[in-house]
PDB file of C-alpha atoms in Angstrom:
ATOM      1  CA  MET A   1     104.365  72.445 154.384  1.00  0.00           C
ATOM      2  CA  LYS A   2     103.382  70.224 151.465  1.00  0.00           C
ATOM      3  CA  LYS A   3     101.145  72.984 150.132  1.00  0.00           C
ATOM      4  CA  LEU A   4     104.009  75.469 150.408  1.00  0.00           C
ATOM      5  CA  LEU A   5     106.388  73.131 148.543  1.00  0.00           C
ATOM      6  CA  LEU A   6     103.767  72.501 145.857  1.00  0.00           C
ATOM      7  CA  THR A   7     103.235  76.252 145.441  1.00  0.00           C
ATOM      8  CA  ILE A   8     106.991  76.815 145.131  1.00  0.00           C
ATOM      9  CA  LEU A   9     107.341  74.008 142.580  1.00  0.00           C
ATOM     10  CA  LEU A  10     104.427  75.307 140.496  1.00  0.00           C
ATOM     11  CA  THR A  11     105.804  78.855 140.601  1.00  0.00           C
ATOM     12  CA  PHE A  12     109.272  77.616 139.608  1.00  0.00           C
ATOM     13  CA  SER A  13     107.760  75.558 136.795  1.00  0.00           C
ATOM     14  CA  ALA A  14     105.811  78.565 135.481  1.00  0.00           C
ATOM     15  CA  LEU A  15     108.923  80.739 135.602  1.00  0.00           C
ATOM     16  CA  SER A  16     110.967  78.078 133.829  1.00  0.00           C
ATOM     17  CA  THR A  17     108.335  77.757 131.108  1.00  0.00           C
ATOM     18  CA  SER A  18     108.276  81.541 130.682  1.00  0.00           C
ATOM     19  CA  ILE A  19     112.070  81.685 130.465  1.00  0.00           C
ATOM     20  CA  LEU A  20     112.282  78.768 128.029  1.00  0.00           C
ATOM     21  CA  ALA A  21     109.373  79.930 125.844  1.00  0.00           C
ATOM     22  CA  LYS A  22     110.494  81.032 122.409  1.00  0.00           C
ATOM     23  CA  ASN A  23     108.622  83.860 120.744  1.00  0.00           C
ATOM     24  CA  LEU A  24     108.853  85.888 117.583  1.00  0.00           C
ATOM     25  CA  LYS A  25     107.161  89.191 116.757  1.00  0.00           C
ATOM     26  CA  VAL A  26     106.424  89.869 113.097  1.00  0.00           C
ATOM     27  CA  VAL A  27     104.979  92.693 111.037  1.00  0.00           C
ATOM     28  CA  ALA A  28     103.542  91.095 107.935  1.00  0.00           C
ATOM     29  CA  ALA A  29     101.877  91.798 104.608  1.00  0.00           C
ATOM     30  CA  TYR A  30     101.422  88.366 103.091  1.00  0.00           C
ATOM     31  CA  GLY A  31      98.492  86.212 102.036  1.00  0.00           C
ATOM     32  CA  ASN A  32      97.427  83.394 104.372  1.00  0.00           C
ATOM     33  CA  LYS A  33     100.084  84.465 106.870  1.00  0.00           C
ATOM     34  CA  GLU A  34      98.247  82.779 109.761  1.00  0.00           C
ATOM     35  CA  LYS A  35      98.794  79.302 108.290  1.00  0.00           C
ATOM     36  CA  ILE A  36     102.397  80.132 107.394  1.00  0.00           C
ATOM     37  CA  PHE A  37     103.181  81.113 110.980  1.00  0.00           C
ATOM     38  CA  GLN A  38     101.298  78.124 112.368  1.00  0.00           C
ATOM     39  CA  GLU A  39     103.447  75.783 110.291  1.00  0.00           C
ATOM     40  CA  PHE A  40     106.628  77.542 111.419  1.00  0.00           C
ATOM     41  CA  THR A  41     105.546  77.151 115.053  1.00  0.00           C
ATOM     42  CA  LYS A  42     104.700  73.494 114.454  1.00  0.00           C
ATOM     43  CA  GLU A  43     108.169  72.814 113.033  1.00  0.00           C
ATOM     44  CA  THR A  44     110.252  74.904 115.445  1.00  0.00           C
ATOM     45  CA  GLY A  45     108.217  75.412 118.617  1.00  0.00           C
ATOM     46  CA  ILE A  46     108.635  79.183 118.251  1.00  0.00           C
ATOM     47  CA  LYS A  47     105.365  81.058 118.790  1.00  0.00           C
ATOM     48  CA  VAL A  48     104.596  83.940 116.472  1.00  0.00           C
ATOM     49  CA  GLU A  49     102.771  87.176 117.275  1.00  0.00           C
ATOM     50  CA  PHE A  50     102.032  89.251 114.192  1.00  0.00           C
ATOM     51  CA  LEU A  51     100.598  92.572 113.118  1.00  0.00           C
ATOM     52  CA  ASP A  52      99.272  93.125 109.593  1.00  0.00           C
ATOM     53  CA  LEU A  53     100.904  96.246 108.099  1.00  0.00           C
ATOM     54  CA  SER A  54     101.729  97.351 104.544  1.00  0.00           C
ATOM     55  CA  SER A  55     105.361  98.138 103.712  1.00  0.00           C
ATOM     56  CA  GLY A  56     104.978 101.924 103.750  1.00  0.00           C
ATOM     57  CA  GLU A  57     103.352 101.750 107.175  1.00  0.00           C
ATOM     58  CA  VAL A  58     106.156  99.529 108.495  1.00  0.00           C
ATOM     59  CA  LEU A  59     108.860 101.919 107.280  1.00  0.00           C
ATOM     60  CA  SER A  60     107.169 104.891 108.974  1.00  0.00           C
ATOM     61  CA  ARG A  61     106.627 102.921 112.166  1.00  0.00           C
ATOM     62  CA  ILE A  62     110.164 101.570 112.504  1.00  0.00           C
ATOM     63  CA  GLN A  63     111.644 105.028 111.960  1.00  0.00           C
ATOM     64  CA  ALA A  64     109.374 106.442 114.666  1.00  0.00           C
ATOM     65  CA  GLU A  65     110.471 103.723 117.112  1.00  0.00           C
ATOM     66  CA  GLY A  66     113.964 105.193 117.198  1.00  0.00           C
ATOM     67  CA  GLY A  67     116.094 102.074 117.266  1.00  0.00           C
ATOM     68  CA  LYS A  68     113.866 100.060 119.610  1.00  0.00           C
ATOM     69  CA  PRO A  69     111.680  98.020 117.263  1.00  0.00           C
ATOM     70  CA  SER A  70     108.442  96.510 118.544  1.00  0.00           C
ATOM     71  CA  ALA A  71     108.917  93.557 116.156  1.00  0.00           C
ATOM     72  CA  ASP A  72     111.752  91.209 115.215  1.00  0.00           C
ATOM     73  CA  ILE A  73     110.921  90.288 111.619  1.00  0.00           C
ATOM     74  CA  TRP A  74     109.477  92.108 108.637  1.00  0.00           C
ATOM     75  CA  PHE A  75     107.707  89.623 106.351  1.00  0.00           C
ATOM     76  CA  GLY A  76     106.215  90.604 102.996  1.00  0.00           C
ATOM     77  CA  GLY A  77     105.674  93.925 101.278  1.00  0.00           C
ATOM     78  CA  GLY A  78     107.403  95.851  98.488  1.00  0.00           C
ATOM     79  CA  ILE A  79     111.202  95.719  98.475  1.00  0.00           C
ATOM     80  CA  ASP A  80     111.549  99.493  97.982  1.00  0.00           C
ATOM     81  CA  SER A  81     110.793 100.043 101.666  1.00  0.00           C
ATOM     82  CA  PHE A  82     113.315  97.359 102.666  1.00  0.00           C
ATOM     83  CA  ILE A  83     116.004  99.093 100.600  1.00  0.00           C
ATOM     84  CA  ALA A  84     115.111 102.429 102.200  1.00  0.00           C
ATOM     85  CA  ALA A  85     115.246 100.792 105.663  1.00  0.00           C
ATOM     86  CA  LYS A  86     118.686  99.340 104.923  1.00  0.00           C
ATOM     87  CA  ASP A  87     119.948 102.768 103.804  1.00  0.00           C
ATOM     88  CA  ARG A  88     118.675 104.240 107.100  1.00  0.00           C
ATOM     89  CA  ASN A  89     120.470 101.591 109.169  1.00  0.00           C
ATOM     90  CA  LEU A  90     117.240 100.019 110.439  1.00  0.00           C
ATOM     91  CA  LEU A  91     117.955  96.393 109.481  1.00  0.00           C
ATOM     92  CA  GLU A  92     120.153  93.641 110.901  1.00  0.00           C
ATOM     93  CA  LYS A  93     122.649  91.998 108.574  1.00  0.00           C
ATOM     94  CA  TYR A  94     122.105  88.246 108.332  1.00  0.00           C
ATOM     95  CA  GLU A  95     123.334  85.981 105.556  1.00  0.00           C
ATOM     96  CA  SER A  96     121.234  82.831 105.757  1.00  0.00           C
ATOM     97  CA  LYS A  97     122.742  79.470 104.878  1.00  0.00           C
ATOM     98  CA  GLU A  98     119.862  79.161 102.388  1.00  0.00           C
ATOM     99  CA  ALA A  99     120.745  82.373 100.509  1.00  0.00           C
ATOM    100  CA  LYS A 100     122.975  80.496  98.051  1.00  0.00           C
ATOM    101  CA  SER A 101     119.838  78.935  96.571  1.00  0.00           C
ATOM    102  CA  VAL A 102     118.151  82.318  96.043  1.00  0.00           C
ATOM    103  CA  ASN A 103     118.613  84.115  92.721  1.00  0.00           C
ATOM    104  CA  PRO A 104     121.014  87.052  93.439  1.00  0.00           C
ATOM    105  CA  GLU A 105     118.563  89.314  91.587  1.00  0.00           C
ATOM    106  CA  TYR A 106     116.051  88.744  94.399  1.00  0.00           C
ATOM    107  CA  ARG A 107     118.218  89.419  97.477  1.00  0.00           C
ATOM    108  CA  ASP A 108     120.482  92.058  98.961  1.00  0.00           C
ATOM    109  CA  LEU A 109     124.078  91.052  98.243  1.00  0.00           C
ATOM    110  CA  ASP A 110     125.129  92.703 101.535  1.00  0.00           C
ATOM    111  CA  GLY A 111     122.776  90.404 103.457  1.00  0.00           C
ATOM    112  CA  TYR A 112     120.295  92.931 104.905  1.00  0.00           C
ATOM    113  CA  TRP A 113     117.150  91.635 103.172  1.00  0.00           C
ATOM    114  CA  SER A 114     115.946  88.846 100.938  1.00  0.00           C
ATOM    115  CA  GLY A 115     112.972  88.342  98.709  1.00  0.00           C
ATOM    116  CA  VAL A 116     110.571  85.554  99.656  1.00  0.00           C
ATOM    117  CA  SER A 117     108.513  85.488  96.471  1.00  0.00           C
ATOM    118  CA  LEU A 118     107.765  87.700  93.487  1.00  0.00           C
ATOM    119  CA  VAL A 119     104.721  89.955  93.377  1.00  0.00           C
ATOM    120  CA  LEU A 120     103.587  90.677  89.827  1.00  0.00           C
ATOM    121  CA  VAL A 121     101.171  93.492  89.056  1.00  0.00           C
ATOM    122  CA  GLY A 122      98.148  93.112  86.835  1.00  0.00           C
ATOM    123  CA  PHE A 123      94.427  93.866  86.504  1.00  0.00           C
ATOM    124  CA  MET A 124      91.198  92.511  87.911  1.00  0.00           C
ATOM    125  CA  ALA A 125      87.908  93.020  86.070  1.00  0.00           C
ATOM    126  CA  ASN A 126      84.358  92.530  87.295  1.00  0.00           C
ATOM    127  CA  ASN A 127      82.769  90.685  84.376  1.00  0.00           C
ATOM    128  CA  GLU A 128      79.192  91.599  85.272  1.00  0.00           C
ATOM    129  CA  LEU A 129      79.923  95.330  85.508  1.00  0.00           C
ATOM    130  CA  LEU A 130      81.844  95.340  82.229  1.00  0.00           C
ATOM    131  CA  LYS A 131      78.899  93.650  80.525  1.00  0.00           C
ATOM    132  CA  GLU A 132      76.299  95.855  82.206  1.00  0.00           C
ATOM    133  CA  LYS A 133      78.144  99.096  81.335  1.00  0.00           C
ATOM    134  CA  LYS A 134      79.291  97.836  77.922  1.00  0.00           C
ATOM    135  CA  LEU A 135      82.960  98.348  78.763  1.00  0.00           C
ATOM    136  CA  PRO A 136      85.824  96.538  76.990  1.00  0.00           C
ATOM    137  CA  THR A 137      88.201  94.277  78.916  1.00  0.00           C
ATOM    138  CA  PRO A 138      91.626  95.955  79.297  1.00  0.00           C
ATOM    139  CA  LYS A 139      94.630  94.139  77.816  1.00  0.00           C
ATOM    140  CA  VAL A 140      97.492  96.623  78.136  1.00  0.00           C
ATOM    141  CA  TRP A 141      98.335  99.469  80.520  1.00  0.00           C
ATOM    142  CA  LYS A 142      97.254 102.202  78.105  1.00  0.00           C
ATOM    143  CA  ASP A 143      93.733 100.744  78.070  1.00  0.00           C
ATOM    144  CA  LEU A 144      93.203 101.929  81.658  1.00  0.00           C
ATOM    145  CA  THR A 145      93.334 105.551  80.454  1.00  0.00           C
ATOM    146  CA  ASN A 146      90.267 105.016  78.236  1.00  0.00           C
ATOM    147  CA  PRO A 147      87.700 107.744  79.161  1.00  0.00           C
ATOM    148  CA  LEU A 148      85.033 105.002  79.194  1.00  0.00           C
ATOM    149  CA  TYR A 149      86.534 103.867  82.522  1.00  0.00           C
ATOM    150  CA  LYS A 150      85.899 107.184  84.286  1.00  0.00           C
ATOM    151  CA  ASP A 151      85.658 106.463  88.071  1.00  0.00           C
ATOM    152  CA  GLU A 152      85.819 102.707  87.419  1.00  0.00           C
ATOM    153  CA  VAL A 153      89.517 102.008  88.133  1.00  0.00           C
ATOM    154  CA  MET A 154      90.718 101.274  91.665  1.00  0.00           C
ATOM    155  CA  MET A 155      94.319 101.316  92.841  1.00  0.00           C
ATOM    156  CA  ALA A 156      96.064 101.709  96.180  1.00  0.00           C
ATOM    157  CA  ASN A 157      98.148 104.680  97.264  1.00  0.00           C
ATOM    158  CA  PRO A 158     101.758 103.928  96.207  1.00  0.00           C
ATOM    159  CA  ALA A 159     103.021 105.811  99.272  1.00  0.00           C
ATOM    160  CA  ILE A 160     101.472 103.054 101.424  1.00  0.00           C
ATOM    161  CA  SER A 161     101.258  99.995  99.179  1.00  0.00           C
ATOM    162  CA  GLY A 162     104.560  98.434  98.108  1.00  0.00           C
ATOM    163  CA  THR A 163     102.815  96.673  95.231  1.00  0.00           C
ATOM    164  CA  ASN A 164     101.473  99.916  93.790  1.00  0.00           C
ATOM    165  CA  TYR A 165     104.778 101.712  94.267  1.00  0.00           C
ATOM    166  CA  ALA A 166     106.325  98.817  92.325  1.00  0.00           C
ATOM    167  CA  MET A 167     103.766  99.471  89.590  1.00  0.00           C
ATOM    168  CA  VAL A 168     104.592 103.189  89.469  1.00  0.00           C
ATOM    169  CA  ASN A 169     108.349 102.642  89.483  1.00  0.00           C
ATOM    170  CA  GLY A 170     108.080  99.750  87.029  1.00  0.00           C
ATOM    171  CA  ILE A 171     106.038 101.818  84.574  1.00  0.00           C
ATOM    172  CA  ILE A 172     108.652 104.591  84.821  1.00  0.00           C
ATOM    173  CA  GLN A 173     111.448 102.114  84.123  1.00  0.00           C
ATOM    174  CA  GLY A 174     109.436 100.451  81.346  1.00  0.00           C
ATOM    175  CA  MET A 175     108.088 103.538  79.553  1.00  0.00           C
ATOM    176  CA  GLY A 176     110.688 106.116  80.443  1.00  0.00           C
ATOM    177  CA  GLU A 177     110.247 109.128  82.725  1.00  0.00           C
ATOM    178  CA  LYS A 178     108.383 111.498  80.386  1.00  0.00           C
ATOM    179  CA  ASP A 179     105.936 108.978  78.919  1.00  0.00           C
ATOM    180  CA  ALA A 180     105.258 107.390  82.317  1.00  0.00           C
ATOM    181  CA  TRP A 181     104.180 110.619  84.014  1.00  0.00           C
ATOM    182  CA  SER A 182     102.021 111.477  81.036  1.00  0.00           C
ATOM    183  CA  TYR A 183     100.449 108.028  81.389  1.00  0.00           C
ATOM    184  CA  PHE A 184      99.804 108.510  85.125  1.00  0.00           C
ATOM    185  CA  LYS A 185      97.875 111.708  84.398  1.00  0.00           C
ATOM    186  CA  GLY A 186      95.562 109.813  82.077  1.00  0.00           C
ATOM    187  CA  LEU A 187      95.215 106.905  84.507  1.00  0.00           C
ATOM    188  CA  ASN A 188      94.329 109.100  87.477  1.00  0.00           C
ATOM    189  CA  LYS A 189      91.473 110.691  85.563  1.00  0.00           C
ATOM    190  CA  ASN A 190      89.747 107.321  85.882  1.00  0.00           C
ATOM    191  CA  VAL A 191      90.683 106.671  89.539  1.00  0.00           C
ATOM    192  CA  PRO A 192      88.095 108.152  91.935  1.00  0.00           C
ATOM    193  CA  PHE A 193      90.356 107.786  94.986  1.00  0.00           C
ATOM    194  CA  LEU A 194      93.489 105.952  96.122  1.00  0.00           C
ATOM    195  CA  ALA A 195      92.872 103.068  98.518  1.00  0.00           C
ATOM    196  CA  LYS A 196      94.923 102.700 101.684  1.00  0.00           C
ATOM    197  CA  ARG A 197      95.950  99.060 101.244  1.00  0.00           C
ATOM    198  CA  GLY A 198      97.082  96.941  98.295  1.00  0.00           C
ATOM    199  CA  GLY A 199      94.414  94.320  99.047  1.00  0.00           C
ATOM    200  CA  GLU A 200      91.519  96.787  99.031  1.00  0.00           C
ATOM    201  CA  PRO A 201      91.054  97.323  95.252  1.00  0.00           C
ATOM    202  CA  PRO A 202      90.533  93.626  94.345  1.00  0.00           C
ATOM    203  CA  LYS A 203      88.059  93.223  97.201  1.00  0.00           C
ATOM    204  CA  LYS A 204      86.074  96.236  96.014  1.00  0.00           C
ATOM    205  CA  VAL A 205      85.996  94.917  92.438  1.00  0.00           C
ATOM    206  CA  ALA A 206      84.921  91.478  93.650  1.00  0.00           C
ATOM    207  CA  ALA A 207      82.129  93.157  95.635  1.00  0.00           C
ATOM    208  CA  GLY A 208      80.906  94.932  92.488  1.00  0.00           C
ATOM    209  CA  GLU A 209      81.786  98.459  93.662  1.00  0.00           C
ATOM    210  CA  PHE A 210      84.145  99.116  90.728  1.00  0.00           C
ATOM    211  CA  ALA A 211      84.736  97.531  87.340  1.00  0.00           C
ATOM    212  CA  LEU A 212      88.538  97.415  87.364  1.00  0.00           C
ATOM    213  CA  ALA A 213      91.498  97.353  89.729  1.00  0.00           C
ATOM    214  CA  ILE A 214      95.281  97.297  89.644  1.00  0.00           C
ATOM    215  CA  ILE A 215      96.224  94.361  91.856  1.00  0.00           C
ATOM    216  CA  PRO A 216      99.063  92.145  93.098  1.00  0.00           C
ATOM    217  CA  MET A 217      98.752  88.967  91.028  1.00  0.00           C
ATOM    218  CA  SER A 218      99.070  86.545  93.929  1.00  0.00           C
ATOM    219  CA  GLY A 219      97.131  83.371  94.581  1.00  0.00           C
ATOM    220  CA  GLU A 220      95.058  85.125  97.232  1.00  0.00           C
ATOM    221  CA  PHE A 221      93.411  87.291  94.567  1.00  0.00           C
ATOM    222  CA  ILE A 222      93.662  85.018  91.532  1.00  0.00           C
ATOM    223  CA  SER A 223      91.610  82.453  93.475  1.00  0.00           C
ATOM    224  CA  MET A 224      88.750  84.969  93.662  1.00  0.00           C
ATOM    225  CA  GLU A 225      87.916  83.948  90.090  1.00  0.00           C
ATOM    226  CA  GLY A 226      86.250  80.821  91.438  1.00  0.00           C
ATOM    227  CA  LYS A 227      84.187  82.696  94.006  1.00  0.00           C
ATOM    228  CA  TYR A 228      83.210  85.974  92.336  1.00  0.00           C
ATOM    229  CA  PRO A 229      82.378  87.131  88.772  1.00  0.00           C
ATOM    230  CA  VAL A 230      85.920  88.452  88.217  1.00  0.00           C
ATOM    231  CA  THR A 231      88.820  87.837  85.858  1.00  0.00           C
ATOM    232  CA  THR A 232      92.495  88.510  86.629  1.00  0.00           C
ATOM    233  CA  ILE A 233      94.637  89.691  83.738  1.00  0.00           C
ATOM    234  CA  TYR A 234      98.373  89.802  83.104  1.00  0.00           C
ATOM    235  CA  PRO A 235      99.038  92.911  80.950  1.00  0.00           C
ATOM    236  CA  GLU A 236     100.092  91.914  77.455  1.00  0.00           C
ATOM    237  CA  ASP A 237     102.613  94.747  76.999  1.00  0.00           C
ATOM    238  CA  MET A 238     104.648  94.682  80.239  1.00  0.00           C
ATOM    239  CA  ILE A 239     104.369  93.300  83.754  1.00  0.00           C
ATOM    240  CA  PRO A 240     105.751  95.300  86.708  1.00  0.00           C
ATOM    241  CA  TRP A 241     107.061  93.136  89.534  1.00  0.00           C
ATOM    242  CA  VAL A 242     108.842  93.337  92.849  1.00  0.00           C
ATOM    243  CA  PRO A 243     110.238  90.835  95.346  1.00  0.00           C
ATOM    244  CA  ALA A 244     108.107  90.465  98.470  1.00  0.00           C
ATOM    245  CA  GLY A 245     110.766  91.082 101.089  1.00  0.00           C
ATOM    246  CA  MET A 246     111.891  89.722 104.429  1.00  0.00           C
ATOM    247  CA  ALA A 247     114.360  91.210 106.915  1.00  0.00           C
ATOM    248  CA  ILE A 248     115.366  91.267 110.570  1.00  0.00           C
ATOM    249  CA  PHE A 249     115.053  94.578 112.375  1.00  0.00           C
ATOM    250  CA  LYS A 250     118.161  96.030 113.944  1.00  0.00           C
ATOM    251  CA  ASN A 251     118.123  95.563 117.744  1.00  0.00           C
ATOM    252  CA  ALA A 252     115.548  92.789 117.424  1.00  0.00           C
ATOM    253  CA  GLU A 253     114.703  91.395 120.862  1.00  0.00           C
ATOM    254  CA  ASN A 254     114.431  87.797 119.616  1.00  0.00           C
ATOM    255  CA  LEU A 255     117.374  87.754 117.223  1.00  0.00           C
ATOM    256  CA  ASN A 256     118.102  84.017 117.269  1.00  0.00           C
ATOM    257  CA  GLU A 257     114.442  83.174 116.634  1.00  0.00           C
ATOM    258  CA  ALA A 258     114.389  85.720 113.815  1.00  0.00           C
ATOM    259  CA  LYS A 259     117.360  84.027 112.140  1.00  0.00           C
ATOM    260  CA  ILE A 260     115.630  80.653 112.448  1.00  0.00           C
ATOM    261  CA  PHE A 261     112.561  82.104 110.717  1.00  0.00           C
ATOM    262  CA  VAL A 262     114.632  83.507 107.840  1.00  0.00           C
ATOM    263  CA  ASP A 263     116.352  80.139 107.367  1.00  0.00           C
ATOM    264  CA  TRP A 264     113.004  78.333 107.391  1.00  0.00           C
ATOM    265  CA  ALA A 265     111.302  80.766 104.976  1.00  0.00           C
ATOM    266  CA  LEU A 266     114.166  80.424 102.473  1.00  0.00           C
ATOM    267  CA  SER A 267     114.536  76.648 102.808  1.00  0.00           C
ATOM    268  CA  LYS A 268     113.075  74.499 100.032  1.00  0.00           C
ATOM    269  CA  LYS A 269     110.506  73.039 102.429  1.00  0.00           C
ATOM    270  CA  GLY A 270     109.544  76.462 103.781  1.00  0.00           C
ATOM    271  CA  GLN A 271     109.344  78.001 100.305  1.00  0.00           C
ATOM    272  CA  GLU A 272     107.076  75.226  99.076  1.00  0.00           C
ATOM    273  CA  PHE A 273     104.783  75.585 102.078  1.00  0.00           C
ATOM    274  CA  ILE A 274     104.580  79.383 101.723  1.00  0.00           C
ATOM    275  CA  ARG A 275     103.953  78.997  97.970  1.00  0.00           C
ATOM    276  CA  ASP A 276     101.070  76.608  98.600  1.00  0.00           C
ATOM    277  CA  GLN A 277      99.389  79.025 101.043  1.00  0.00           C
ATOM    278  CA  ASP A 278      99.570  82.004  98.664  1.00  0.00           C
ATOM    279  CA  PRO A 279     100.576  80.801  95.168  1.00  0.00           C
ATOM    280  CA  ARG A 280     103.337  82.928  93.642  1.00  0.00           C
ATOM    281  CA  MET A 281     106.667  82.576  91.913  1.00  0.00           C
ATOM    282  CA  MET A 282     109.183  81.904  94.688  1.00  0.00           C
ATOM    283  CA  VAL A 283     112.770  83.140  94.927  1.00  0.00           C
ATOM    284  CA  ARG A 284     114.451  79.729  95.064  1.00  0.00           C
ATOM    285  CA  ASN A 285     115.420  78.303  91.694  1.00  0.00           C
ATOM    286  CA  ASP A 286     114.474  74.764  92.749  1.00  0.00           C
ATOM    287  CA  VAL A 287     110.843  75.549  93.695  1.00  0.00           C
ATOM    288  CA  GLU A 288     108.281  75.072  90.929  1.00  0.00           C
ATOM    289  CA  ILE A 289     105.910  77.845  89.879  1.00  0.00           C
ATOM    290  CA  PRO A 290     102.369  76.960  91.050  1.00  0.00           C
ATOM    291  CA  LYS A 291      99.915  75.923  88.344  1.00  0.00           C
ATOM    292  CA  SER A 292      97.576  78.820  89.136  1.00  0.00           C
ATOM    293  CA  VAL A 293     100.172  81.385  87.991  1.00  0.00           C
ATOM    294  CA  LYS A 294     101.980  79.403  85.268  1.00  0.00           C
ATOM    295  CA  ASN A 295     100.371  81.340  82.418  1.00  0.00           C
ATOM    296  CA  ILE A 296     102.873  84.144  82.978  1.00  0.00           C
ATOM    297  CA  ASP A 297     104.752  85.287  79.890  1.00  0.00           C
ATOM    298  CA  LYS A 298     108.128  85.894  81.537  1.00  0.00           C
ATOM    299  CA  SER A 299     109.310  87.864  78.510  1.00  0.00           C
ATOM    300  CA  LYS A 300     106.826  90.579  79.535  1.00  0.00           C
ATOM    301  CA  LEU A 301     108.427  91.118  82.954  1.00  0.00           C
ATOM    302  CA  ILE A 302     109.913  94.621  82.995  1.00  0.00           C
ATOM    303  CA  LYS A 303     113.702  94.717  83.231  1.00  0.00           C
ATOM    304  CA  ILE A 304     113.892  96.377  86.623  1.00  0.00           C
ATOM    305  CA  ASP A 305     116.827  97.987  88.408  1.00  0.00           C
ATOM    306  CA  ILE A 306     116.005  96.779  91.951  1.00  0.00           C
ATOM    307  CA  GLU A 307     118.270  99.314  93.658  1.00  0.00           C
ATOM    308  CA  ALA A 308     116.468 102.137  91.840  1.00  0.00           C
ATOM    309  CA  LEU A 309     113.232 101.036  93.536  1.00  0.00           C
ATOM    310  CA  GLY A 310     114.657 102.168  96.857  1.00  0.00           C
ATOM    311  CA  LYS A 311     116.950 105.016  95.851  1.00  0.00           C
ATOM    312  CA  ASN A 312     114.302 106.882  93.832  1.00  0.00           C
ATOM    313  CA  ARG A 313     111.426 106.182  96.214  1.00  0.00           C
ATOM    314  CA  GLU A 314     111.177 109.541  97.994  1.00  0.00           C
ATOM    315  CA  GLU A 315     111.592 111.552  94.805  1.00  0.00           C
ATOM    316  CA  ILE A 316     108.952 109.535  92.936  1.00  0.00           C
ATOM    317  CA  LEU A 317     106.454 109.577  95.789  1.00  0.00           C
ATOM    318  CA  LYS A 318     106.861 113.324  96.258  1.00  0.00           C
ATOM    319  CA  LYS A 319     106.132 113.910  92.579  1.00  0.00           C
ATOM    320  CA  TRP A 320     103.186 111.514  92.748  1.00  0.00           C
ATOM    321  CA  ASN A 321     101.797 113.235  95.848  1.00  0.00           C
ATOM    322  CA  ASP A 322     102.228 116.682  94.317  1.00  0.00           C
ATOM    323  CA  GLN A 323     100.151 115.651  91.299  1.00  0.00           C
ATOM    324  CA  PHE A 324      97.685 113.090  92.674  1.00  0.00           C
ATOM    325  CA  GLY A 325      97.856 113.323  96.471  1.00  0.00           C
ATOM    326  CA  ASN A 326      94.417 114.898  96.616  1.00  0.00           C
ATOM    327  CA  LYS A 327      92.979 111.458  95.817  1.00  0.00           C
ATOM    328  CA  ALA A 328      94.566 109.729  98.813  1.00  0.00           C
ATOM    329  CA  GLN A 329      92.080 108.647 101.486  1.00  0.00           C
TER     330      GLN A 329
END
């Protein structure tokens, strides 16, 4: 009898624990995300399961899931895909209590998405390869079209990488339509193939496979300067940028937990912790820029129409694919 009672009590306890357990499922494209989620769990008790996906992959996946998302939160990645997801009614509206501290330029005024940080786009150079092949160090975007860099420039496919789509759209907004597409033709002559992920080009340059890469200028890659013979470079003429986004999926299974995560990630404490794991400019006005990225000349940031990033996405990517899609892996 005692054994039976003990078994019942243990079973009831296990069921209670299962019922009370709080979980959150996240699709993420953010540096040092493991430590970020660990800290969130430590502070809230909510366990996080995550899958690493770029923004283009997330958009395709959530559309295919037909209104029954396999995740609750989308964390990180180019904001163009978030805007497209909002337009396709795939996101849950949630106006966080912390949103008032976020620059309106970096969040959806309807409350469907918010930026977490800013991703700036720049270059990475392998110093040893440049010296060995007697190649100059690029300073402005036009330099990457130099025939000396034939097959030496790496970049990710903008149809998959939010950072590289931000570069393409930013160059169009910065140079104008005609000059930008002329520029892309020259650039692609030096790109042997388009990588699948935004993080692949800097890793290949660090490994000595290529001399140059177009990269997200985040702490994750800037810190490679202390480990590999590489230099990261902010372009001197103009710097494309995009908010790294965050949103709740419509019909999220763990909606309350998702809202708690959004509040935490936009709080001053959460922003400072996230910044310290992957140094970037953050979206809150009261969070300092980390020392590792403070050499940014803000006057070089392209004046970007954020809404145009999403609205023109399909048209731009179709034109890109028509001209350069043969280089996609």
